Every structure is written in C-alpha cells, then in structure tokens.
PDB file of C-alpha atoms and ligand atoms in Angstrom:
ATOM      1  CA  MET A 194       0.000   0.000   0.000  1.00 68.00           C
ATOM      2  CA  ALA A 195       1.236   3.542  -0.759  1.00 69.00           C
ATOM      3  CA  PRO A 196       2.474   5.507   2.268  1.00 73.00           C
ATOM      4  CA  ALA A 197       0.204   8.266   3.575  1.00 81.00           C
ATOM      5  CA  SER A 198       0.474  11.384   1.416  1.00 90.00           C
ATOM      6  CA  ILE A 199      -1.170  13.958   3.695  1.00 92.00           C
ATOM      7  CA  GLY A 200       1.417  16.736   3.553  1.00 90.00           C
ATOM      8  CA  LEU A 201       3.341  15.535   6.617  1.00 92.00           C
ATOM      9  CA  SER A 202       6.723  13.819   6.352  1.00 93.00           C
ATOM     10  CA  LYS A 203       7.142  10.274   7.673  1.00 94.00           C
ATOM     11  CA  GLN A 204       9.438  11.700  10.338  1.00 96.00           C
ATOM     12  CA  ALA A 205       6.841  14.280  11.416  1.00 95.00           C
ATOM     13  CA  ARG A 206       4.097  11.647  11.539  1.00 96.00           C
ATOM     14  CA  GLU A 207       6.244   9.259  13.564  1.00 97.00           C
ATOM     15  CA  GLN A 208       7.349  11.987  15.961  1.00 97.00           C
ATOM     16  CA  THR A 209       3.743  13.070  16.546  1.00 98.00           C
ATOM     17  CA  ALA A 210       2.694   9.437  16.999  1.00 98.00           C
ATOM     18  CA  LYS A 211       5.264   9.126  19.819  1.00 98.00           C
ATOM     19  CA  HIS A 212       3.618  12.007  21.660  1.00 98.00           C
ATOM     20  CA  LEU A 213       0.179  10.497  21.014  1.00 98.00           C
ATOM     21  CA  ASN A 214       1.162   6.997  22.133  1.00 98.00           C
ATOM     22  CA  ASN A 215       2.605   8.349  25.393  1.00 98.00           C
ATOM     23  CA  LEU A 216      -0.661  10.187  25.903  1.00 98.00           C
ATOM     24  CA  LEU A 217      -2.638   7.055  25.003  1.00 98.00           C
ATOM     25  CA  ALA A 218      -0.751   5.139  27.711  1.00 98.00           C
ATOM     26  CA  ASP A 219      -1.569   7.848  30.278  1.00 98.00           C
ATOM     27  CA  GLU A 220      -5.238   7.879  29.302  1.00 98.00           C
ATOM     28  CA  PHE A 221      -5.446   4.090  29.537  1.00 98.00           C
ATOM     29  CA  VAL A 222      -3.920   4.058  33.018  1.00 98.00           C
ATOM     30  CA  LEU A 223      -6.226   6.886  34.117  1.00 98.00           C
ATOM     31  CA  LEU A 224      -9.216   5.012  32.626  1.00 98.00           C
ATOM     32  CA  MET A 225      -8.419   1.896  34.672  1.00 98.00           C
ATOM     33  CA  LYS A 226      -7.761   3.971  37.793  1.00 98.00           C
ATOM     34  CA  THR A 227     -10.978   5.980  37.442  1.00 98.00           C
ATOM     35  CA  TRP A 228     -12.973   2.804  36.822  1.00 98.00           C
ATOM     36  CA  SER A 229     -11.367   1.078  39.808  1.00 98.00           C
ATOM     37  CA  CYS A 230     -12.149   4.054  42.068  1.00 98.00           C
ATOM     38  CA  HIS A 231     -15.756   3.983  40.759  1.00 98.00           C
ATOM     39  CA  TRP A 232     -15.970   0.361  41.986  1.00 98.00           C
ATOM     40  CA  ASN A 233     -13.896   0.488  45.157  1.00 97.00           C
ATOM     41  CA  LEU A 234     -14.582   3.847  46.732  1.00 96.00           C
ATOM     42  CA  LYS A 235     -16.552   4.008  49.958  1.00 95.00           C
ATOM     43  CA  GLY A 236     -17.662   6.766  52.266  1.00 94.00           C
ATOM     44  CA  PRO A 237     -20.381   9.345  52.888  1.00 94.00           C
ATOM     45  CA  ASN A 238     -20.212  10.716  49.334  1.00 94.00           C
ATOM     46  CA  PHE A 239     -20.435   7.304  47.678  1.00 96.00           C
ATOM     47  CA  ILE A 240     -23.380   7.919  45.332  1.00 97.00           C
ATOM     48  CA  SER A 241     -22.260  11.313  43.996  1.00 96.00           C
ATOM     49  CA  LEU A 242     -18.643  10.184  43.514  1.00 97.00           C
ATOM     50  CA  HIS A 243     -19.638   6.810  42.035  1.00 98.00           C
ATOM     51  CA  GLU A 244     -21.777   8.666  39.472  1.00 98.00           C
ATOM     52  CA  LEU A 245     -19.151  11.337  38.762  1.00 98.00           C
ATOM     53  CA  LEU A 246     -16.525   8.659  38.097  1.00 98.00           C
ATOM     54  CA  ASP A 247     -18.991   6.751  35.907  1.00 98.00           C
ATOM     55  CA  GLU A 248     -19.243   9.836  33.675  1.00 98.00           C
ATOM     56  CA  GLN A 249     -15.485  10.330  33.710  1.00 98.00           C
ATOM     57  CA  TYR A 250     -14.499   6.784  32.763  1.00 98.00           C
ATOM     58  CA  HIS A 251     -16.954   6.853  29.857  1.00 98.00           C
ATOM     59  CA  ALA A 252     -15.317  10.100  28.662  1.00 98.00           C
ATOM     60  CA  LEU A 253     -11.862   8.492  29.011  1.00 98.00           C
ATOM     61  CA  VAL A 254     -12.918   5.531  26.821  1.00 98.00           C
ATOM     62  CA  ASP A 255     -13.692   8.059  24.081  1.00 98.00           C
ATOM     63  CA  PHE A 256     -10.337   9.838  24.582  1.00 98.00           C
ATOM     64  CA  VAL A 257      -8.454   6.526  24.301  1.00 98.00           C
ATOM     65  CA  ASP A 258     -10.238   5.694  21.055  1.00 98.00           C
ATOM     66  CA  ASP A 259      -9.783   9.186  19.559  1.00 98.00           C
ATOM     67  CA  ILE A 260      -6.047   9.222  20.327  1.00 98.00           C
ATOM     68  CA  ALA A 261      -5.402   5.690  19.001  1.00 98.00           C
ATOM     69  CA  GLU A 262      -7.382   6.435  15.836  1.00 98.00           C
ATOM     70  CA  ARG A 263      -5.410   9.656  15.344  1.00 98.00           C
ATOM     71  CA  VAL A 264      -2.193   7.596  15.470  1.00 98.00           C
ATOM     72  CA  ARG A 265      -3.647   5.336  12.753  1.00 98.00           C
ATOM     73  CA  ALA A 266      -4.753   8.347  10.680  1.00 97.00           C
ATOM     74  CA  LEU A 267      -1.061   9.332  10.692  1.00 97.00           C
ATOM     75  CA  ASP A 268      -0.342   5.862   9.261  1.00 96.00           C
ATOM     76  CA  CYS A 269       1.537   4.862  12.418  1.00 97.00           C
ATOM     77  CA  ILE A 270       0.945   1.998  14.876  1.00 98.00           C
ATOM     78  CA  ALA A 271      -1.088   2.571  18.050  1.00 98.00           C
ATOM     79  CA  LEU A 272       0.018   0.896  21.308  1.00 98.00           C
ATOM     80  CA  ARG A 273      -0.774  -2.810  21.182  1.00 97.00           C
ATOM     81  CA  SER A 274      -0.941  -3.988  24.784  1.00 97.00           C
ATOM     82  CA  LEU A 275      -1.250  -3.150  28.468  1.00 96.00           C
ATOM     83  CA  HIS A 276       2.464  -3.930  28.661  1.00 96.00           C
ATOM     84  CA  ASP A 277       3.056  -1.061  26.188  1.00 96.00           C
ATOM     85  CA  CYS A 278       0.899   1.215  28.351  1.00 97.00           C
ATOM     86  CA  HIS A 279       3.069   0.439  31.389  1.00 96.00           C
ATOM     87  CA  GLU A 280       6.201   1.167  29.383  1.00 96.00           C
ATOM     88  CA  HIS A 281       4.971   4.560  28.189  1.00 98.00           C
ATOM     89  CA  THR A 282       2.820   6.032  30.964  1.00 98.00           C
ATOM     90  CA  ARG A 283       3.931   8.908  33.164  1.00 97.00           C
ATOM     91  CA  LEU A 284       1.230   8.059  35.762  1.00 98.00           C
ATOM     92  CA  LYS A 285       1.312   5.767  38.791  1.00 96.00           C
ATOM     93  CA  GLU A 286      -1.331   3.077  39.242  1.00 94.00           C
ATOM     94  CA  LEU A 287      -3.261   2.363  42.446  1.00 94.00           C
ATOM     95  CA  PRO A 288      -1.375   0.038  44.824  1.00 91.00           C
ATOM     96  CA  SER A 289      -2.059  -3.649  44.066  1.00 92.00           C
ATOM     97  CA  GLU A 290      -1.949  -4.599  47.745  1.00 94.00           C
ATOM     98  CA  GLY A 291      -2.666  -3.017  51.102  1.00 93.00           C
ATOM     99  CA  ALA A 292      -5.052  -0.218  51.918  1.00 93.00           C
ATOM    100  CA  LEU A 293      -6.663   1.847  49.188  1.00 94.00           C
ATOM    101  CA  PRO A 294      -6.836   5.627  49.635  1.00 95.00           C
ATOM    102  CA  ASP A 295     -10.056   6.856  51.255  1.00 96.00           C
ATOM    103  CA  GLU A 296     -12.656   8.506  48.998  1.00 96.00           C
ATOM    104  CA  MET A 297     -11.090  11.984  49.129  1.00 96.00           C
ATOM    105  CA  GLY A 298      -7.635  10.441  48.686  1.00 97.00           C
ATOM    106  CA  MET A 299      -8.917   8.744  45.531  1.00 97.00           C
ATOM    107  CA  ILE A 300     -10.348  12.008  44.197  1.00 98.00           C
ATOM    108  CA  ALA A 301      -7.106  13.879  45.001  1.00 98.00           C
ATOM    109  CA  GLY A 302      -5.085  11.153  43.229  1.00 98.00           C
ATOM    110  CA  LEU A 303      -7.276  11.297  40.121  1.00 98.00           C
ATOM    111  CA  LEU A 304      -7.078  15.094  40.107  1.00 98.00           C
ATOM    112  CA  ASP A 305      -3.298  14.852  40.245  1.00 98.00           C
ATOM    113  CA  ASP A 306      -3.330  12.503  37.227  1.00 98.00           C
ATOM    114  CA  HIS A 307      -5.565  14.818  35.178  1.00 98.00           C
ATOM    115  CA  GLU A 308      -3.247  17.722  35.983  1.00 98.00           C
ATOM    116  CA  THR A 309      -0.189  15.676  34.977  1.00 98.00           C
ATOM    117  CA  ILE A 310      -1.874  14.797  31.661  1.00 98.00           C
ATOM    118  CA  ILE A 311      -2.789  18.468  31.076  1.00 98.00           C
ATOM    119  CA  ARG A 312       0.845  19.531  31.606  1.00 98.00           C
ATOM    120  CA  GLU A 313       2.140  16.751  29.329  1.00 98.00           C
ATOM    121  CA  LEU A 314      -0.472  17.689  26.724  1.00 98.00           C
ATOM    122  CA  ARG A 315       0.709  21.318  26.751  1.00 98.00           C
ATOM    123  CA  THR A 316       4.305  20.238  26.142  1.00 98.00           C
ATOM    124  CA  SER A 317       3.315  17.821  23.350  1.00 98.00           C
ATOM    125  CA  HIS A 318       0.982  20.410  21.819  1.00 98.00           C
ATOM    126  CA  ASP A 319       3.723  23.051  21.639  1.00 98.00           C
ATOM    127  CA  ASN A 320       6.269  20.588  20.202  1.00 97.00           C
ATOM    128  CA  VAL A 321       3.935  19.159  17.575  1.00 97.00           C
ATOM    129  CA  GLU A 322       2.789  22.646  16.578  1.00 95.00           C
ATOM    130  CA  GLU A 323       6.304  24.073  16.332  1.00 94.00           C
ATOM    131  CA  TYR A 324       8.242  21.158  14.822  1.00 91.00           C
ATOM    132  CA  GLU A 325       5.735  18.816  13.144  1.00 90.00           C
ATOM    133  CA  HIS A 326       3.151  21.384  11.953  1.00 94.00           C
ATOM    134  CA  ASP A 327       0.463  18.713  12.378  1.00 96.00           C
ATOM    135  CA  VAL A 328      -2.665  20.839  12.724  1.00 97.00           C
ATOM    136  CA  GLY A 329      -4.968  17.809  13.148  1.00 97.00           C
ATOM    137  CA  SER A 330      -3.072  16.464  16.158  1.00 98.00           C
ATOM    138  CA  VAL A 331      -2.697  19.964  17.606  1.00 98.00           C
ATOM    139  CA  SER A 332      -6.464  20.399  17.369  1.00 98.00           C
ATOM    140  CA  LEU A 333      -7.093  17.041  19.082  1.00 98.00           C
ATOM    141  CA  MET A 334      -4.696  18.006  21.890  1.00 98.00           C
ATOM    142  CA  GLU A 335      -6.399  21.375  22.359  1.00 98.00           C
ATOM    143  CA  ASP A 336      -9.770  19.636  22.643  1.00 98.00           C
ATOM    144  CA  LEU A 337      -8.351  17.157  25.182  1.00 98.00           C
ATOM    145  CA  ILE A 338      -6.794  19.950  27.268  1.00 98.00           C
ATOM    146  CA  ILE A 339     -10.194  21.652  27.544  1.00 98.00           C
ATOM    147  CA  LYS A 340     -11.954  18.384  28.463  1.00 98.00           C
ATOM    148  CA  HIS A 341      -9.330  17.338  31.046  1.00 98.00           C
ATOM    149  CA  GLU A 342      -9.409  20.823  32.592  1.00 98.00           C
ATOM    150  CA  LYS A 343     -13.161  20.518  33.074  1.00 98.00           C
ATOM    151  CA  MET A 344     -12.842  17.010  34.537  1.00 98.00           C
ATOM    152  CA  ALA A 345     -10.097  18.269  36.868  1.00 98.00           C
ATOM    153  CA  TRP A 346     -12.348  21.127  38.005  1.00 98.00           C
ATOM    154  CA  PHE A 347     -15.177  18.681  38.852  1.00 98.00           C
ATOM    155  CA  LEU A 348     -12.758  16.609  40.952  1.00 98.00           C
ATOM    156  CA  ARG A 349     -11.154  19.659  42.585  1.00 98.00           C
ATOM    157  CA  ALA A 350     -14.568  21.037  43.585  1.00 97.00           C
ATOM    158  CA  HIS A 351     -15.118  17.934  45.769  1.00 94.00           C
ATOM    159  CA  LEU A 352     -11.910  18.676  47.673  1.00 94.00           C
ATOM    160  CA  GLU A 353     -12.710  22.326  48.414  1.00 88.00           C
ATOM    161  CA  LYS A 354     -14.175  23.157  51.779  1.00 79.00           C
TER     162      LYS A 354
HETATM  163 FE1  LIG B 104     -20.514   1.068  36.930  1.00 53.89          FE
END
C-alpha cells in the first residue's frame, strides 16, 4: 500500500505518533484507575462520587479511542498492549496490595493525574505545533486539554471546603 500522502513527512508523523502513544498510555492508566475508584470507593459521598466517576471513565474511553485512531490516521501503529501502556505512561497506578486511599484520597489522586496529563499535553501540543506542523493532532490536543481541565475542576470542587 502507498504511504500516507497527507502533507506531513514520515518523520513528522512518527514523531507526533510518539507524543500520542505516550498520551494514550496515560489515558489508559487513568481510565483503569478511574474505573477502579468507581468500583472500590466508599464513604459518605459514595453515590455522587460513584456517578461522577462513571461519567469520567466513559469520557476516558472516548479519549483513548480518539487518540489511538489519530495515530492510525497518521499511518503509524497505536500501542498494542497493556504492557506497552506500562512502558509509556507517566502516571502511577493504584497500589495492588494493602489499603486503598479513602474517597477523598482517591479524588485527590485522580485530580493529580488529570493535571499531569494536562501539563504533558501542553508540552506535546507546543512541540507538535512548532516542529511537526500537524494541525490535526494539535487540534485534538487542544480539545483534550479543555476536556481534562473541566474534569479536573469537577474533581477539585469535591476537595474544596
Ligand atoms: Fe458502573
């Protein structure tokens, strides 16, 4: 099959795909963590937090799919496995053993992850805009920054007294 001829060099497409695959790994880890908190949280705010996290993990499923499909639109390969996600993510998972954080600890941890992703997105956005000139990926990143900022606000509001 002919290589993609979309006005972006192979090098630019591959460089952008690296940024997107790192982001994909972060989103996948945050999806699992948000879903796990939705199941495992307990406390006086159970119903409202359970429902908030339900909305957020559904949004994260869409982000994962949009990012992976963007990598494919660049004619590059999207991450193939959970192993790849572990290799690429900048986030920390919930502990596999021992006590889980309490409900506000979970919300604070998720907020921290959204803020990490927002900062990483800004760096990737500026690099891809300046060096790769890939307007499609820049636009996707801008959209994701706005959506993560709103999700972060909803989490942060639960922590404010
Ligand atoms: Fe559920």
